[in-house]
Short mmCIF file of C-alpha atoms in Angstrom, two decimals:
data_model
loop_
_atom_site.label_atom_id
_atom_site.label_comp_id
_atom_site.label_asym_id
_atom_site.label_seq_id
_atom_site.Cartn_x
_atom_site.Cartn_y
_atom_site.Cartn_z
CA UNK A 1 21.87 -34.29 41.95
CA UNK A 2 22.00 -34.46 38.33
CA UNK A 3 20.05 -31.56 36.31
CA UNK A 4 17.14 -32.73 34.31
CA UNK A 5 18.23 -32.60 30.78
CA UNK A 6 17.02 -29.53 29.11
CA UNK A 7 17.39 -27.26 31.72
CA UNK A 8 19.45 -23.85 31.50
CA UNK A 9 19.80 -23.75 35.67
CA UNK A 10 18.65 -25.09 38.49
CA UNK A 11 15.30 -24.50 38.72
CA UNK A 12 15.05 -22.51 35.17
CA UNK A 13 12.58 -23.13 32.33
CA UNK A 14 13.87 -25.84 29.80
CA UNK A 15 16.11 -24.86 26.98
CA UNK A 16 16.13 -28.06 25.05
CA UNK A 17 12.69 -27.09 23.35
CA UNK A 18 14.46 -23.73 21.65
CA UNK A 19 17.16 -26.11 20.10
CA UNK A 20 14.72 -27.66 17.95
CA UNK A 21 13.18 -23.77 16.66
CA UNK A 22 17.08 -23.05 15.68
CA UNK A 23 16.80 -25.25 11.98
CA UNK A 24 13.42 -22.99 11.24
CA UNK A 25 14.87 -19.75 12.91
CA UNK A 26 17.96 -20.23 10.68
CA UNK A 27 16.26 -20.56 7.77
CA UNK A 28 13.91 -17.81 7.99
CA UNK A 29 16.52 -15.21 8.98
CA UNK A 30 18.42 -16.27 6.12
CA UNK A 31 15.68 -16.51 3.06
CA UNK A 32 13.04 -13.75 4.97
CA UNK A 33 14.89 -12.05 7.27
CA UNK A 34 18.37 -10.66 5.93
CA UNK A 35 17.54 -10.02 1.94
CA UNK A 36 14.12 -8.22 3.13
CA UNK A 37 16.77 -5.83 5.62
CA UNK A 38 19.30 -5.79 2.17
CA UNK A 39 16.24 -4.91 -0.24
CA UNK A 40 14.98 -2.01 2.38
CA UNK A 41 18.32 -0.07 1.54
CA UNK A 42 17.58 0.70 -2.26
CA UNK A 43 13.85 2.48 -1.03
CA UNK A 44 16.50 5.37 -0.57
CA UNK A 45 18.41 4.94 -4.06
CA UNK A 46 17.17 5.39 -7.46
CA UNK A 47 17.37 2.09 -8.63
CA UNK A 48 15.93 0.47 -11.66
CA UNK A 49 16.42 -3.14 -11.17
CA UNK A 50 19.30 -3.50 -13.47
CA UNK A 51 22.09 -1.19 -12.28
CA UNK A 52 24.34 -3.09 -10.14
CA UNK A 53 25.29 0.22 -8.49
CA UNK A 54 22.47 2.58 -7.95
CA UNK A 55 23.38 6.31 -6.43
CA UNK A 56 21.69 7.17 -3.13
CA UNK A 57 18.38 9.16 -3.38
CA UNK A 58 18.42 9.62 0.19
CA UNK A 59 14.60 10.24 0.74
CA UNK A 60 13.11 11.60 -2.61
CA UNK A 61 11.28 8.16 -3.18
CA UNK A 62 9.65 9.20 -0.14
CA UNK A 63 8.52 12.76 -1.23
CA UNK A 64 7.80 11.38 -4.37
CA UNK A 65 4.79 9.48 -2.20
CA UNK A 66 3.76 12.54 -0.74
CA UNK A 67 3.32 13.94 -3.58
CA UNK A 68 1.98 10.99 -5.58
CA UNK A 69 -1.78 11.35 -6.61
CA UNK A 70 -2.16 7.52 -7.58
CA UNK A 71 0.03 6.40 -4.33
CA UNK A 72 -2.47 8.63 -1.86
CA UNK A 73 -5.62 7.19 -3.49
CA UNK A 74 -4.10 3.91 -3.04
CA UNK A 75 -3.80 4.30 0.36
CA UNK A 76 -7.48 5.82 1.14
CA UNK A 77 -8.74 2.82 -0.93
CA UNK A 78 -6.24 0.01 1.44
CA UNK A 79 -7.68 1.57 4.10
CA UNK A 80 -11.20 1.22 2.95
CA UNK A 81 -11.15 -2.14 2.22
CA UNK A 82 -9.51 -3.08 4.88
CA UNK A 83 -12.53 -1.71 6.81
CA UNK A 84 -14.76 -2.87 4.62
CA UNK A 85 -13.42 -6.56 4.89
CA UNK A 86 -12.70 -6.88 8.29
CA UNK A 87 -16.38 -5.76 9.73
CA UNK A 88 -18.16 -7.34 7.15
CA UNK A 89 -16.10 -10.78 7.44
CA UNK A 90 -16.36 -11.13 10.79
CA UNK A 91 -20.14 -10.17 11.37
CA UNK A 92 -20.98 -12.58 8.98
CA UNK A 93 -18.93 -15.44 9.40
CA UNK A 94 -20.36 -14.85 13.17
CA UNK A 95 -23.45 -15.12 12.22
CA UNK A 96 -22.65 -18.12 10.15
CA UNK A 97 -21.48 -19.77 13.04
CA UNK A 98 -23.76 -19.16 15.49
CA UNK A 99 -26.76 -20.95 12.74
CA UNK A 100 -24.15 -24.04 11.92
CA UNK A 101 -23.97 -23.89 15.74
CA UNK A 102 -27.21 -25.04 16.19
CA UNK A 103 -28.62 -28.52 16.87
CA UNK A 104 -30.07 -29.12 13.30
CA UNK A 105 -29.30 -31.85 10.89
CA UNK A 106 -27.98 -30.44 7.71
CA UNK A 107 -25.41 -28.34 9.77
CA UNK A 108 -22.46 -30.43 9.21
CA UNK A 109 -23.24 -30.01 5.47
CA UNK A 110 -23.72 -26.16 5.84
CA UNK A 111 -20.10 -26.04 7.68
CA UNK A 112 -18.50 -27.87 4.22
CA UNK A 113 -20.22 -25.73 2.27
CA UNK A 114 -20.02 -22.37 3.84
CA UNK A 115 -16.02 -23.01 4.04
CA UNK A 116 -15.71 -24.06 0.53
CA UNK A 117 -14.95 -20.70 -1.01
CA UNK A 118 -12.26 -20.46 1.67
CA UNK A 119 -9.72 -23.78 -0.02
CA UNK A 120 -10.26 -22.40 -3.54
CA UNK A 121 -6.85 -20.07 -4.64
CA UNK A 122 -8.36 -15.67 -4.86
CA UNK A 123 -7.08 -16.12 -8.34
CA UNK A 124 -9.38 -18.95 -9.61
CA UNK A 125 -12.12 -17.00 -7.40
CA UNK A 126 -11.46 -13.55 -8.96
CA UNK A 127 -11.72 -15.09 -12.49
CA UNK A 128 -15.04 -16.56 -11.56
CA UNK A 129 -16.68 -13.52 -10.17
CA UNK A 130 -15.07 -11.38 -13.18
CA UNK A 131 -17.17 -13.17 -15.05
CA UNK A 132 -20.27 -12.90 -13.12
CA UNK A 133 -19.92 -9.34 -12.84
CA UNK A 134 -19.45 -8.90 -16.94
CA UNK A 135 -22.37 -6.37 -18.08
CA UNK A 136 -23.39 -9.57 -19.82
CA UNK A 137 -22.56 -12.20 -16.79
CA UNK A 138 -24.61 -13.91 -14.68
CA UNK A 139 -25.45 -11.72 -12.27
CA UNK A 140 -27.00 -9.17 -14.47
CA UNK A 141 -28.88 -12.00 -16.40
CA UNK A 142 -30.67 -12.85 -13.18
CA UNK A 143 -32.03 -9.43 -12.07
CA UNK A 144 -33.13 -9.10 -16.06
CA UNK A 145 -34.68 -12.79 -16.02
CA UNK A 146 -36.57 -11.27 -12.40
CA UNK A 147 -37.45 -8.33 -13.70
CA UNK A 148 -35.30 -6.30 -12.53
CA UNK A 149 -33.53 -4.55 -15.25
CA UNK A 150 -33.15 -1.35 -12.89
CA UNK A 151 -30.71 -2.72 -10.61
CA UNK A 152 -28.01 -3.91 -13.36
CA UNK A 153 -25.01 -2.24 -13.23
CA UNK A 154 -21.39 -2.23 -14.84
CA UNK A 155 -20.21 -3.52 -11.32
CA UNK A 156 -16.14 -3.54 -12.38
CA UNK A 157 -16.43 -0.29 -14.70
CA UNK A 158 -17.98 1.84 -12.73
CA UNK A 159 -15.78 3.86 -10.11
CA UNK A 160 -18.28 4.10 -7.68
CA UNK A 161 -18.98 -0.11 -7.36
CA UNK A 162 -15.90 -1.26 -8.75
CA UNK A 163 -14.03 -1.29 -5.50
CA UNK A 164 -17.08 -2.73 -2.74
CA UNK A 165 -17.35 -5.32 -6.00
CA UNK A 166 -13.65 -6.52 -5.36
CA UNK A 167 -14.51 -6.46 -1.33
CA UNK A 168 -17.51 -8.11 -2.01
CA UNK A 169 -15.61 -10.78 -3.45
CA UNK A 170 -13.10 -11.04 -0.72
CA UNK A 171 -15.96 -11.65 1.55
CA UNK A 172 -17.58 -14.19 0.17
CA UNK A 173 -14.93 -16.01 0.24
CA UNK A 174 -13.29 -15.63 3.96
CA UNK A 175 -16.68 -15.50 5.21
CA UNK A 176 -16.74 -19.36 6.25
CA UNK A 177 -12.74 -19.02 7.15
CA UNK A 178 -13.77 -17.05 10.11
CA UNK A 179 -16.95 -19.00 10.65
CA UNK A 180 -14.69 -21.76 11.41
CA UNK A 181 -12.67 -19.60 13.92
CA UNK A 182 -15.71 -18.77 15.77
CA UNK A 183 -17.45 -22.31 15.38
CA UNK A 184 -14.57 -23.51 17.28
CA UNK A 185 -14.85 -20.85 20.00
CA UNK A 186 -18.43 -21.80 20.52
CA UNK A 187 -17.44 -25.39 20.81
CA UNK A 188 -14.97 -24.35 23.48
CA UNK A 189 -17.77 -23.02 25.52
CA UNK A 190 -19.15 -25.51 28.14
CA UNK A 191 -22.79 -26.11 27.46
CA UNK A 192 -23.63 -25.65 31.16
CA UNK A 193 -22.71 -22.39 31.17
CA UNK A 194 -25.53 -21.55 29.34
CA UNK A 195 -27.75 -23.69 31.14
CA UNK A 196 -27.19 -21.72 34.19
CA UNK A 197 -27.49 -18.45 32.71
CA UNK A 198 -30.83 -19.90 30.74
CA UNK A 199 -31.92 -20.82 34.72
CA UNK A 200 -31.51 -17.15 35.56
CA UNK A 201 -34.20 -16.43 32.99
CA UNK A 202 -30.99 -14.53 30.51
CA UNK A 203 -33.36 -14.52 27.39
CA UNK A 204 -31.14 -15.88 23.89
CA UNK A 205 -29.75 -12.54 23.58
CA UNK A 206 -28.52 -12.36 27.04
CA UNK A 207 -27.17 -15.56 26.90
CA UNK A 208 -25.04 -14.21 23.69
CA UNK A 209 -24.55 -10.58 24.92
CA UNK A 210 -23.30 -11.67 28.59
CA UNK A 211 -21.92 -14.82 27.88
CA UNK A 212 -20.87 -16.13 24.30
CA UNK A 213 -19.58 -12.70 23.40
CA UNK A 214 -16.60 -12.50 26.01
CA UNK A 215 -16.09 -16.28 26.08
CA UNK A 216 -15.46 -15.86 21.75
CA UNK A 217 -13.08 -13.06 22.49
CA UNK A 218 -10.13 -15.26 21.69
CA UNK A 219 -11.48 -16.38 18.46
CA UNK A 220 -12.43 -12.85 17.74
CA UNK A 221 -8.87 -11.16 17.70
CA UNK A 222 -7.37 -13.92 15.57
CA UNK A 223 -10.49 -13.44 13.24
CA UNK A 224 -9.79 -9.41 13.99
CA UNK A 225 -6.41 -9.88 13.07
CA UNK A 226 -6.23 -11.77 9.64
CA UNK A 227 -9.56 -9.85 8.03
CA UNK A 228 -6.98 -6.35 8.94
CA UNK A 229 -4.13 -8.31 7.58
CA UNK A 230 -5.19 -9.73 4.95
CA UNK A 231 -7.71 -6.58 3.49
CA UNK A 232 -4.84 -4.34 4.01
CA UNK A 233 -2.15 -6.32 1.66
CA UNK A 234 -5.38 -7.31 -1.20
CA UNK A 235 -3.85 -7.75 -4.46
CA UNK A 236 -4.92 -10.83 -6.33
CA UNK A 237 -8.87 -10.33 -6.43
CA UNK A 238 -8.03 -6.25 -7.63
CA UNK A 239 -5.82 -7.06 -10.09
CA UNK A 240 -7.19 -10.23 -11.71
CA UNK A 241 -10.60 -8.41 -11.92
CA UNK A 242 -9.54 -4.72 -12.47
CA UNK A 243 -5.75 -4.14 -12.44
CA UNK A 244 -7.10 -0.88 -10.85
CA UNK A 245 -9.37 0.17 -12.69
CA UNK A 246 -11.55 2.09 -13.74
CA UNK A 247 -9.08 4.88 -13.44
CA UNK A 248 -7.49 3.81 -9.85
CA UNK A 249 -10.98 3.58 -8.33
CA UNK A 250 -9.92 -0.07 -7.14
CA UNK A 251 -5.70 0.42 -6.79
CA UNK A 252 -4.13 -0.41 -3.42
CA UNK A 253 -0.55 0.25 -2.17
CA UNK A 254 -0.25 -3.74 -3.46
CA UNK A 255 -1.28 -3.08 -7.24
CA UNK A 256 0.64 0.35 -7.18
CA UNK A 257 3.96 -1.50 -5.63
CA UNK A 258 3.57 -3.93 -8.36
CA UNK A 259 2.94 -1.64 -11.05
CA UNK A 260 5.83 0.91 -10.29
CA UNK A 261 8.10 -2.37 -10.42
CA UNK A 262 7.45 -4.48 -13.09
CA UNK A 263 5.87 -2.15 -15.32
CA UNK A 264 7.55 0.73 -14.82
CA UNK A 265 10.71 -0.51 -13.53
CA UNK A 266 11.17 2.04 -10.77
CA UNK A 267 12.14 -0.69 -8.28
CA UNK A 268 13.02 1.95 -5.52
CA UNK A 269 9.88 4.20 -5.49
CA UNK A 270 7.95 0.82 -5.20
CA UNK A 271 10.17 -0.41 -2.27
CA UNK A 272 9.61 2.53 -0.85
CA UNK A 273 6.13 1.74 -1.11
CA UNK A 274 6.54 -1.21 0.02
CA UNK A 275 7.93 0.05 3.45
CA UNK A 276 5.36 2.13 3.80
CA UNK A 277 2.74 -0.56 3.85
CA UNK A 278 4.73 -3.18 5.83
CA UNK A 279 5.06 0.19 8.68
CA UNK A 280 1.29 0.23 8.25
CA UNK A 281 0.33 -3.27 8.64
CA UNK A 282 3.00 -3.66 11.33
CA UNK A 283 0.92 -0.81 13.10
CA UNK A 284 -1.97 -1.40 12.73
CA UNK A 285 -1.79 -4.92 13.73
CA UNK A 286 0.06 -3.93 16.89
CA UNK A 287 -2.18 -1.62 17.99
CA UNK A 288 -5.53 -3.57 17.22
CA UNK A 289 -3.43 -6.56 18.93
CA UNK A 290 -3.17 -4.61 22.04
CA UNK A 291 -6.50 -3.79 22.34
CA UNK A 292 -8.25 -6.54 21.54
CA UNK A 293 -5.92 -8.17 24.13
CA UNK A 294 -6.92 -5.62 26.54
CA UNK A 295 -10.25 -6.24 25.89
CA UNK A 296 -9.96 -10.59 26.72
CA UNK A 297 -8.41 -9.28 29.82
CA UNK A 298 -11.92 -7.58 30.76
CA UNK A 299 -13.85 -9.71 29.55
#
Protein backbone atom coordinates (compact mmCIF):
# COMPACT_ATOMS: atom_id res chain seq x y z
CA UNK A 1 0.00 0.00 0.00
CA UNK A 2 1.31 3.27 -0.86
CA UNK A 3 2.18 5.74 2.21
CA UNK A 4 0.05 8.79 2.41
CA UNK A 5 2.22 11.59 1.30
CA UNK A 6 3.60 13.43 4.20
CA UNK A 7 4.20 10.77 6.36
CA UNK A 8 7.71 9.97 8.08
CA UNK A 9 6.53 6.00 8.73
CA UNK A 10 3.91 3.95 8.72
CA UNK A 11 1.63 5.04 11.02
CA UNK A 12 3.82 8.29 12.16
CA UNK A 13 2.64 11.91 12.43
CA UNK A 14 3.02 13.86 9.05
CA UNK A 15 6.27 15.50 8.18
CA UNK A 16 5.21 17.42 5.16
CA UNK A 17 3.77 20.30 7.47
CA UNK A 18 7.56 20.97 9.02
CA UNK A 19 8.83 21.44 5.35
CA UNK A 20 6.92 24.46 4.95
CA UNK A 21 8.37 26.05 8.77
CA UNK A 22 12.06 25.36 7.15
CA UNK A 23 11.97 28.97 4.79
CA UNK A 24 10.94 30.87 8.31
CA UNK A 25 13.21 28.60 10.55
CA UNK A 26 16.08 29.43 8.13
CA UNK A 27 15.66 32.79 8.22
CA UNK A 28 15.34 33.38 11.78
CA UNK A 29 18.38 31.30 12.76
CA UNK A 30 20.25 33.21 10.37
CA UNK A 31 19.16 37.12 11.05
CA UNK A 32 18.01 36.27 15.08
CA UNK A 33 19.52 33.34 15.93
CA UNK A 34 23.38 33.11 15.03
CA UNK A 35 24.55 37.06 15.28
CA UNK A 36 22.54 37.23 18.78
CA UNK A 37 24.96 33.76 19.82
CA UNK A 38 28.13 35.92 17.91
CA UNK A 39 27.18 39.29 19.81
CA UNK A 40 26.89 37.24 23.36
CA UNK A 41 30.77 36.57 23.07
CA UNK A 42 32.01 40.31 23.41
CA UNK A 43 29.74 40.57 27.08
CA UNK A 44 33.16 38.94 28.17
CA UNK A 45 35.62 41.40 26.18
CA UNK A 46 36.16 44.97 26.60
CA UNK A 47 34.91 46.15 23.53
CA UNK A 48 34.02 49.58 22.40
CA UNK A 49 32.22 49.13 19.23
CA UNK A 50 35.01 50.11 17.00
CA UNK A 51 37.97 47.78 17.67
CA UNK A 52 37.83 45.03 15.30
CA UNK A 53 39.78 42.97 17.84
CA UNK A 54 38.77 43.46 21.39
CA UNK A 55 40.97 41.51 24.29
CA UNK A 56 38.98 39.12 26.49
CA UNK A 57 37.69 40.56 29.83
CA UNK A 58 36.68 37.25 30.84
CA UNK A 59 33.95 38.23 33.46
CA UNK A 60 34.79 41.82 34.77
CA UNK A 61 31.72 43.26 32.76
CA UNK A 62 29.98 41.07 35.03
CA UNK A 63 31.48 42.33 38.38
CA UNK A 64 31.31 45.56 37.06
CA UNK A 65 27.22 44.88 37.45
CA UNK A 66 27.61 43.78 40.79
CA UNK A 67 29.07 46.49 41.68
CA UNK A 68 27.15 49.02 39.56
CA UNK A 69 24.90 51.43 41.66
CA UNK A 70 22.85 52.68 38.49
CA UNK A 71 22.70 48.89 37.00
CA UNK A 72 21.17 47.51 40.61
CA UNK A 73 18.59 50.33 40.77
CA UNK A 74 17.76 49.49 37.33
CA UNK A 75 16.98 46.24 38.10
CA UNK A 76 14.77 46.91 41.44
CA UNK A 77 12.91 49.46 39.24
CA UNK A 78 12.39 46.45 36.01
CA UNK A 79 11.20 44.50 38.54
CA UNK A 80 8.78 46.99 39.90
CA UNK A 81 7.22 47.81 36.94
CA UNK A 82 6.98 44.77 35.77
CA UNK A 83 4.77 44.13 38.85
CA UNK A 84 3.24 47.09 38.66
CA UNK A 85 2.11 46.50 34.94
CA UNK A 86 1.25 43.12 34.90
CA UNK A 87 -1.41 43.21 38.03
CA UNK A 88 -2.70 46.37 37.18
CA UNK A 89 -3.15 45.46 33.29
CA UNK A 90 -4.74 42.52 33.73
CA UNK A 91 -7.26 43.44 36.62
CA UNK A 92 -8.37 46.09 34.63
CA UNK A 93 -8.56 45.05 31.25
CA UNK A 94 -10.67 42.14 33.17
CA UNK A 95 -12.79 44.25 34.39
CA UNK A 96 -13.11 45.99 31.11
CA UNK A 97 -14.18 42.96 29.64
CA UNK A 98 -16.44 41.60 31.78
CA UNK A 99 -18.69 45.40 31.38
CA UNK A 100 -18.14 45.28 27.29
CA UNK A 101 -19.30 41.70 28.00
CA UNK A 102 -22.53 42.64 28.83
CA UNK A 103 -25.75 42.77 26.80
CA UNK A 104 -25.89 46.65 26.42
CA UNK A 105 -25.95 48.70 23.31
CA UNK A 106 -23.04 51.01 23.22
CA UNK A 107 -20.69 47.98 23.98
CA UNK A 108 -19.42 47.44 20.60
CA UNK A 109 -18.44 51.15 20.68
CA UNK A 110 -16.80 50.79 24.21
CA UNK A 111 -14.67 47.66 22.74
CA UNK A 112 -13.23 50.29 19.75
CA UNK A 113 -12.65 52.64 22.09
CA UNK A 114 -11.21 50.95 25.06
CA UNK A 115 -8.63 49.20 22.46
CA UNK A 116 -7.71 52.35 20.79
CA UNK A 117 -4.72 53.28 22.91
CA UNK A 118 -3.53 49.73 22.18
CA UNK A 119 -2.85 50.45 17.78
CA UNK A 120 -1.22 53.82 18.58
CA UNK A 121 3.02 53.34 18.54
CA UNK A 122 4.39 53.91 22.95
CA UNK A 123 6.36 56.61 21.27
CA UNK A 124 3.52 58.83 19.90
CA UNK A 125 1.75 57.80 23.36
CA UNK A 126 4.71 58.78 25.60
CA UNK A 127 4.93 62.19 23.82
CA UNK A 128 1.29 62.75 24.51
CA UNK A 129 1.24 61.97 28.15
CA UNK A 130 4.71 63.97 28.54
CA UNK A 131 2.82 66.61 27.82
CA UNK A 132 -0.06 66.06 30.02
CA UNK A 133 2.07 65.48 32.84
CA UNK A 134 4.14 69.02 32.23
CA UNK A 135 3.75 71.10 35.66
CA UNK A 136 1.84 73.27 33.22
CA UNK A 137 -0.08 70.30 31.15
CA UNK A 138 -3.32 69.28 31.18
CA UNK A 139 -3.61 67.29 33.88
CA UNK A 140 -2.58 69.79 36.41
CA UNK A 141 -4.86 72.45 34.70
CA UNK A 142 -7.83 70.26 35.51
CA UNK A 143 -7.37 69.61 39.26
CA UNK A 144 -6.58 73.68 39.41
CA UNK A 145 -9.80 74.46 37.15
CA UNK A 146 -11.67 71.82 40.06
CA UNK A 147 -10.25 73.20 42.73
CA UNK A 148 -7.93 71.16 43.50
CA UNK A 149 -4.66 72.85 43.54
CA UNK A 150 -3.45 70.37 46.43
CA UNK A 151 -3.19 67.38 44.42
CA UNK A 152 -0.83 68.88 41.52
CA UNK A 153 2.30 67.48 41.35
CA UNK A 154 5.60 67.51 39.18
CA UNK A 155 4.51 63.89 38.12
CA UNK A 156 7.95 63.24 35.77
CA UNK A 157 10.36 65.30 38.21
CA UNK A 158 9.67 64.01 41.15
CA UNK A 159 11.48 60.62 42.15
CA UNK A 160 8.86 59.38 44.10
CA UNK A 161 5.90 59.59 41.02
CA UNK A 162 8.08 59.70 38.20
CA UNK A 163 8.30 55.98 37.77
CA UNK A 164 4.22 54.75 38.67
CA UNK A 165 3.76 57.98 36.07
CA UNK A 166 5.65 55.98 33.25
CA UNK A 167 3.58 52.63 34.47
CA UNK A 168 0.67 54.54 34.55
CA UNK A 169 1.13 55.24 31.08
CA UNK A 170 1.90 51.76 30.03
CA UNK A 171 -1.41 50.85 31.44
CA UNK A 172 -3.53 52.89 29.92
CA UNK A 173 -2.57 51.87 27.03
CA UNK A 174 -2.47 47.80 27.15
CA UNK A 175 -5.40 47.99 29.26
CA UNK A 176 -7.95 47.27 26.28
CA UNK A 177 -5.07 44.83 24.62
CA UNK A 178 -5.82 42.43 27.33
CA UNK A 179 -9.48 43.30 27.48
CA UNK A 180 -9.58 41.86 24.13
CA UNK A 181 -7.77 38.64 25.32
CA UNK A 182 -10.26 38.11 27.93
CA UNK A 183 -13.39 39.35 25.83
CA UNK A 184 -12.57 36.53 23.67
CA UNK A 185 -12.29 34.01 26.51
CA UNK A 186 -15.69 35.01 27.69
CA UNK A 187 -17.04 34.54 24.24
CA UNK A 188 -15.56 31.06 24.29
CA UNK A 189 -17.67 30.24 27.23
CA UNK A 190 -21.03 28.52 26.36
CA UNK A 191 -23.85 30.63 27.64
CA UNK A 192 -25.56 27.55 29.14
CA UNK A 193 -23.07 27.00 31.37
CA UNK A 194 -24.07 29.75 33.21
CA UNK A 195 -27.57 29.10 32.92
CA UNK A 196 -27.16 25.98 34.81
CA UNK A 197 -25.04 27.28 37.43
CA UNK A 198 -27.65 30.49 37.63
CA UNK A 199 -30.41 27.33 38.15
CA UNK A 200 -28.38 26.20 41.13
CA UNK A 201 -29.07 29.59 42.68
CA UNK A 202 -24.72 30.47 42.14
CA UNK A 203 -25.37 34.28 42.83
CA UNK A 204 -23.20 36.67 39.89
CA UNK A 205 -20.19 36.23 41.89
CA UNK A 206 -20.42 32.56 42.02
CA UNK A 207 -21.11 32.31 38.62
CA UNK A 208 -17.62 34.34 38.05
CA UNK A 209 -15.68 32.82 41.03
CA UNK A 210 -16.67 29.02 40.12
CA UNK A 211 -17.11 29.29 36.66
CA UNK A 212 -15.76 32.22 34.37
CA UNK A 213 -12.57 32.34 36.39
CA UNK A 214 -11.15 28.76 35.46
CA UNK A 215 -12.89 28.69 32.06
CA UNK A 216 -10.62 32.38 31.30
CA UNK A 217 -7.55 30.61 32.51
CA UNK A 218 -6.26 30.28 28.99
CA UNK A 219 -6.74 33.84 28.18
CA UNK A 220 -5.24 34.68 31.49
CA UNK A 221 -1.61 33.21 31.02
CA UNK A 222 -1.25 34.71 27.55
CA UNK A 223 -2.49 38.07 29.18
CA UNK A 224 -0.01 36.88 32.29
CA UNK A 225 2.61 36.40 29.96
CA UNK A 226 2.94 39.57 27.68
CA UNK A 227 2.07 42.27 30.74
CA UNK A 228 5.61 40.22 32.45
CA UNK A 229 7.16 40.43 29.09
CA UNK A 230 6.53 43.34 27.99
CA UNK A 231 6.90 45.51 31.67
CA UNK A 232 10.11 43.77 32.11
CA UNK A 233 11.88 44.96 28.64
CA UNK A 234 9.94 48.92 28.99
CA UNK A 235 12.01 51.31 27.24
CA UNK A 236 10.18 53.62 24.90
CA UNK A 237 7.53 55.25 27.38
CA UNK A 238 10.84 55.80 30.11
CA UNK A 239 12.94 57.22 27.83
CA UNK A 240 10.75 59.42 25.63
CA UNK A 241 9.26 60.87 28.89
CA UNK A 242 12.30 60.75 31.31
CA UNK A 243 15.45 59.18 29.81
CA UNK A 244 15.67 58.09 33.51
CA UNK A 245 15.20 60.63 35.24
CA UNK A 246 15.00 62.35 37.80
CA UNK A 247 18.29 60.95 38.87
CA UNK A 248 17.60 57.08 37.80
CA UNK A 249 14.30 57.09 39.71
CA UNK A 250 12.66 55.78 36.34
CA UNK A 251 15.97 53.75 34.59
CA UNK A 252 15.49 50.08 33.67
CA UNK A 253 18.09 47.47 32.57
CA UNK A 254 16.58 48.75 28.87
CA UNK A 255 17.52 52.58 29.28
CA UNK A 256 20.85 51.58 31.13
CA UNK A 257 21.76 48.94 28.13
CA UNK A 258 21.11 51.72 25.82
CA UNK A 259 22.87 54.31 27.58
CA UNK A 260 26.17 52.33 28.32
CA UNK A 261 26.12 51.72 24.37
CA UNK A 262 25.42 54.54 22.48
CA UNK A 263 26.33 57.08 24.85
CA UNK A 264 28.99 55.80 26.45
CA UNK A 265 30.23 53.43 23.99
CA UNK A 266 30.99 50.58 26.37
CA UNK A 267 29.32 48.06 24.03
CA UNK A 268 30.44 45.04 26.26
CA UNK A 269 29.31 46.14 29.79
CA UNK A 270 25.89 46.83 28.05
CA UNK A 271 25.82 43.33 26.39
CA UNK A 272 26.51 42.09 29.37
CA UNK A 273 23.56 43.76 30.49
CA UNK A 274 21.83 42.72 28.03
CA UNK A 275 22.34 38.96 28.96
CA UNK A 276 21.43 39.55 32.11
CA UNK A 277 17.95 40.69 31.26
CA UNK A 278 17.29 38.23 28.39
CA UNK A 279 18.38 35.31 31.53
CA UNK A 280 15.72 37.20 33.46
CA UNK A 281 12.92 37.41 31.13
CA UNK A 282 13.75 33.91 29.89
CA UNK A 283 13.12 32.96 33.67
CA UNK A 284 10.75 34.49 34.63
CA UNK A 285 8.58 33.69 31.78
CA UNK A 286 9.39 30.00 32.21
CA UNK A 287 8.58 29.77 35.50
CA UNK A 288 5.27 31.91 35.50
CA UNK A 289 4.58 29.66 32.22
CA UNK A 290 4.73 26.62 34.26
CA UNK A 291 2.57 27.62 36.74
CA UNK A 292 0.02 29.20 35.23
CA UNK A 293 -0.06 25.99 33.12
CA UNK A 294 -0.27 24.04 36.20
CA UNK A 295 -2.88 26.00 37.31
CA UNK A 296 -5.37 25.36 33.69
CA UNK A 297 -4.60 21.83 34.52
CA UNK A 298 -6.63 22.27 37.94
CA UNK A 299 -8.82 24.27 36.98
Amino acid sequence: MATKLGSGRRGGPPTAPWWFLAPALAFFVFVVVVPSVQGAGYAFTDWDGITPAPDFAGLDNFRTLLDDETARLALVNTLLAAVGITVAQNVIGLLLALGVHARIRSRTVLRVFFFAPAVITPVVTAYLWKYLYAPEGAINALFAALGLGSWQQDWLGDPDLALWSVVAVVIWQFAGYSMVIFLAGLQSIPQEVHEAAALDGAGALGRFWHVTRPMLAPAMTINLMLSVIGGLKLFDQVWVMTQGGPGGATDTLSTVIYRQAFQFNDFAYSIALALVLTVLVAVISAVQYRGLRRREDFS
